[in-house]
PDB file of C-alpha atoms and ligand atoms in Angstrom:
ATOM      1  CA  MET A   1      -0.007  -0.001  -0.002  1.00 60.00           C
ATOM      2  CA  ASN A   2       1.265   3.448  -0.875  1.00 78.00           C
ATOM      3  CA  ILE A   3       0.645   5.667   2.174  1.00 93.00           C
ATOM      4  CA  ALA A   4       2.489   8.840   3.013  1.00 97.00           C
ATOM      5  CA  LYS A   5       4.782   9.151   6.005  1.00 98.00           C
ATOM      6  CA  LEU A   6       3.520  11.998   8.214  1.00 98.00           C
ATOM      7  CA  SER A   7       5.778  14.955   8.974  1.00 98.00           C
ATOM      8  CA  ASP A   8       7.095  15.464  12.507  1.00 97.00           C
ATOM      9  CA  LYS A   9       4.699  18.392  12.826  1.00 98.00           C
ATOM     10  CA  GLU A  10       1.706  16.302  11.738  1.00 98.00           C
ATOM     11  CA  VAL A  11       2.684  13.560  14.177  1.00 98.00           C
ATOM     12  CA  ALA A  12       2.998  16.006  17.048  1.00 98.00           C
ATOM     13  CA  SER A  13      -0.354  17.564  16.214  1.00 98.00           C
ATOM     14  CA  ARG A  14      -2.198  14.270  15.927  1.00 98.00           C
ATOM     15  CA  LEU A  15      -0.657  12.978  19.176  1.00 98.00           C
ATOM     16  CA  HIS A  16      -2.952  15.416  21.000  1.00 98.00           C
ATOM     17  CA  GLU A  17      -5.815  13.030  20.049  1.00 96.00           C
ATOM     18  CA  LEU A  18      -4.047  10.222  21.944  1.00 98.00           C
ATOM     19  CA  PRO A  19      -2.979  11.611  25.301  1.00 96.00           C
ATOM     20  CA  ASP A  20      -1.622   8.328  26.628  1.00 97.00           C
ATOM     21  CA  TRP A  21       0.676   7.831  23.606  1.00 98.00           C
ATOM     22  CA  THR A  22       4.130   9.262  23.141  1.00 98.00           C
ATOM     23  CA  LEU A  23       6.678   9.438  20.392  1.00 98.00           C
ATOM     24  CA  ALA A  24       9.584   7.088  21.141  1.00 98.00           C
ATOM     25  CA  ALA A  25      12.373   6.092  18.716  1.00 98.00           C
ATOM     26  CA  GLY A  26      10.255   7.339  15.820  1.00 98.00           C
ATOM     27  CA  LYS A  27       7.237   5.251  16.714  1.00 98.00           C
ATOM     28  CA  LEU A  28       3.935   5.763  18.478  1.00 98.00           C
ATOM     29  CA  HIS A  29       4.447   4.237  21.944  1.00 98.00           C
ATOM     30  CA  ARG A  30       2.049   3.177  24.693  1.00 98.00           C
ATOM     31  CA  GLU A  31       2.359   0.937  27.710  1.00 98.00           C
ATOM     32  CA  TYR A  32      -0.910  -0.698  28.848  1.00 98.00           C
ATOM     33  CA  LYS A  33      -1.495  -2.271  32.250  1.00 97.00           C
ATOM     34  CA  PHE A  34      -4.450  -4.621  32.742  1.00 96.00           C
ATOM     35  CA  ALA A  35      -6.101  -6.406  35.652  1.00 94.00           C
ATOM     36  CA  GLY A  36      -4.134  -9.548  34.892  1.00 95.00           C
ATOM     37  CA  PHE A  37      -2.772 -11.781  32.164  1.00 96.00           C
ATOM     38  CA  ALA A  38      -6.166 -12.875  30.823  1.00 94.00           C
ATOM     39  CA  GLU A  39      -7.195  -9.234  30.291  1.00 95.00           C
ATOM     40  CA  ALA A  40      -3.875  -8.352  28.700  1.00 96.00           C
ATOM     41  CA  PHE A  41      -4.026 -11.345  26.342  1.00 96.00           C
ATOM     42  CA  GLY A  42      -7.733 -10.724  25.548  1.00 95.00           C
ATOM     43  CA  PHE A  43      -6.773  -7.159  24.506  1.00 96.00           C
ATOM     44  CA  MET A  44      -4.028  -8.529  22.291  1.00 97.00           C
ATOM     45  CA  SER A  45      -6.406 -11.060  20.720  1.00 96.00           C
ATOM     46  CA  THR A  46      -8.897  -8.301  19.873  1.00 96.00           C
ATOM     47  CA  CYS A  47      -6.132  -6.102  18.458  1.00 97.00           C
ATOM     48  CA  ALA A  48      -4.719  -8.961  16.438  1.00 98.00           C
ATOM     49  CA  LEU A  49      -8.043  -9.360  14.629  1.00 97.00           C
ATOM     50  CA  VAL A  50      -8.180  -5.587  13.994  1.00 97.00           C
ATOM     51  CA  ALA A  51      -4.532  -5.618  12.763  1.00 98.00           C
ATOM     52  CA  GLN A  52      -5.221  -8.503  10.398  1.00 98.00           C
ATOM     53  CA  LYS A  53      -8.332  -6.836   9.016  1.00 98.00           C
ATOM     54  CA  LYS A  54      -6.401  -3.604   8.426  1.00 98.00           C
ATOM     55  CA  ASP A  55      -3.298  -5.436   7.180  1.00 98.00           C
ATOM     56  CA  HIS A  56      -1.388  -3.227   9.574  1.00 98.00           C
ATOM     57  CA  HIS A  57       0.473  -4.879  12.442  1.00 98.00           C
ATOM     58  CA  PRO A  58       1.877  -3.624  15.760  1.00 98.00           C
ATOM     59  CA  GLU A  59       5.252  -4.236  17.289  1.00 98.00           C
ATOM     60  CA  TRP A  60       4.346  -5.279  20.783  1.00 98.00           C
ATOM     61  CA  SER A  61       5.349  -7.351  23.785  1.00 98.00           C
ATOM     62  CA  ASN A  62       3.505  -8.758  26.770  1.00 98.00           C
ATOM     63  CA  VAL A  63       4.713  -9.560  30.292  1.00 98.00           C
ATOM     64  CA  PHE A  64       1.919 -10.767  32.606  1.00 97.00           C
ATOM     65  CA  ASP A  65      -0.499  -7.835  32.892  1.00 96.00           C
ATOM     66  CA  ARG A  66       1.431  -5.403  30.675  1.00 97.00           C
ATOM     67  CA  VAL A  67       1.413  -4.813  26.935  1.00 98.00           C
ATOM     68  CA  VAL A  68       3.993  -2.495  25.388  1.00 98.00           C
ATOM     69  CA  VAL A  69       3.129  -1.226  21.892  1.00 98.00           C
ATOM     70  CA  ASP A  70       5.154   0.563  19.227  1.00 98.00           C
ATOM     71  CA  LEU A  71       3.485   1.558  15.970  1.00 99.00           C
ATOM     72  CA  SER A  72       5.080   2.596  12.731  1.00 98.00           C
ATOM     73  CA  THR A  73       4.566   1.817   9.044  1.00 98.00           C
ATOM     74  CA  HIS A  74       7.544  -0.204   7.798  1.00 98.00           C
ATOM     75  CA  ASP A  75       6.599   0.244   4.165  1.00 97.00           C
ATOM     76  CA  ALA A  76       6.658   4.052   4.549  1.00 98.00           C
ATOM     77  CA  GLY A  77       9.665   4.242   6.853  1.00 98.00           C
ATOM     78  CA  GLY A  78       7.860   6.193   9.554  1.00 98.00           C
ATOM     79  CA  ILE A  79       4.501   7.031  11.127  1.00 98.00           C
ATOM     80  CA  THR A  80       1.441   7.230   8.921  1.00 98.00           C
ATOM     81  CA  ALA A  81      -2.306   7.654   9.316  1.00 98.00           C
ATOM     82  CA  LEU A  82      -2.521   3.861   9.547  1.00 98.00           C
ATOM     83  CA  ASP A  83      -0.605   3.998  12.861  1.00 98.00           C
ATOM     84  CA  PHE A  84      -2.996   6.574  14.291  1.00 98.00           C
ATOM     85  CA  ALA A  85      -5.959   4.495  13.106  1.00 98.00           C
ATOM     86  CA  LEU A  86      -4.603   1.395  14.813  1.00 98.00           C
ATOM     87  CA  ALA A  87      -3.710   3.289  17.981  1.00 98.00           C
ATOM     88  CA  THR A  88      -7.281   4.624  18.122  1.00 98.00           C
ATOM     89  CA  GLU A  89      -8.689   1.092  17.709  1.00 98.00           C
ATOM     90  CA  MET A  90      -6.370  -0.141  20.466  1.00 98.00           C
ATOM     91  CA  GLU A  91      -7.657   2.544  22.811  1.00 98.00           C
ATOM     92  CA  GLY A  92     -11.203   1.334  22.169  1.00 97.00           C
ATOM     93  CA  ALA A  93     -10.205  -2.302  22.645  1.00 96.00           C
ATOM     94  CA  ALA A  94      -8.499  -1.506  25.955  1.00 97.00           C
ATOM     95  CA  ARG A  95     -11.816  -0.067  27.262  1.00 94.00           C
ATOM     96  CA  ARG A  96     -13.892  -3.079  26.303  1.00 86.00           C
ATOM     97  CA  PRO A  97     -14.006  -6.429  28.068  1.00 69.00           C
ATOM     98  CA  ALA A  98     -12.145  -9.235  26.206  1.00 68.00           C
ATOM     99  CA  GLY A  99     -14.272 -10.829  23.531  1.00 60.00           C
ATOM    100  CA  ALA A 100     -16.514  -7.787  22.958  1.00 61.00           C
ATOM    101  CA  ILE A 101     -15.904  -6.287  19.524  1.00 57.00           C
TER     102      ILE A 101
HETATM  103  N1  H2B B   1       2.371  -3.451   9.354  1.00 93.42           N
HETATM  104  C1  H2B B   1       3.110  -2.391   9.619  1.00 93.42           C
HETATM  105  N2  H2B B   1       3.149  -1.889  10.874  1.00 93.42           N
HETATM  106  N3  H2B B   1       3.765  -1.724   8.659  1.00 93.42           N
HETATM  107  C2  H2B B   1       3.770  -2.123   7.381  1.00 93.42           C
HETATM  108  O1  H2B B   1       4.422  -1.513   6.552  1.00 93.42           O
HETATM  109  C3  H2B B   1       3.021  -3.294   7.056  1.00 93.42           C
HETATM  110  C4  H2B B   1       2.330  -3.932   8.126  1.00 93.42           C
HETATM  111  N4  H2B B   1       2.922  -3.717   5.847  1.00 93.42           N
HETATM  112  N5  H2B B   1       1.658  -5.067   7.849  1.00 93.42           N
HETATM  113  C5  H2B B   1       2.022  -4.714   5.424  1.00 93.42           C
HETATM  114  C6  H2B B   1       1.745  -5.722   6.547  1.00 93.42           C
HETATM  115  C7  H2B B   1       2.581  -5.376   4.191  1.00 93.42           C
HETATM  116  O2  H2B B   1       3.816  -6.017   4.470  1.00 93.42           O
HETATM  117  C8  H2B B   1       1.600  -6.243   3.459  1.00 93.42           C
HETATM  118  C9  H2B B   1       2.255  -6.905   2.223  1.00 93.42           C
HETATM  119  O3  H2B B   1       0.502  -5.488   3.077  1.00 93.42           O
END
């Protein structure tokens, strides 16, 4: 897919829509903490389905009740609107109980 890398200014501006996300090493970064492992993994399962549907996949890791996420668009060599769209979906998924789409 041909999608434009956003400028630093555009990224900074759009980050205001996602107050819990930061810019780290050129990627959108967020650390989630859940009630336990089941909730963390449920969140990841929901996000995996979203990522597959969008054909846009996160870099992430999980330790027990924590999920660390870094989003960038490899094909564009930076952050694009796809990363903001996925981050927004992840925020929604984090607010819903596991299994609810
Ligand atoms: N995910 C992310 N984060 N960046 C990409 O550039 C990307 C992706 N490209 N998922 C997709 C898959 C691409 O490799 C396929 C062929 O569409």
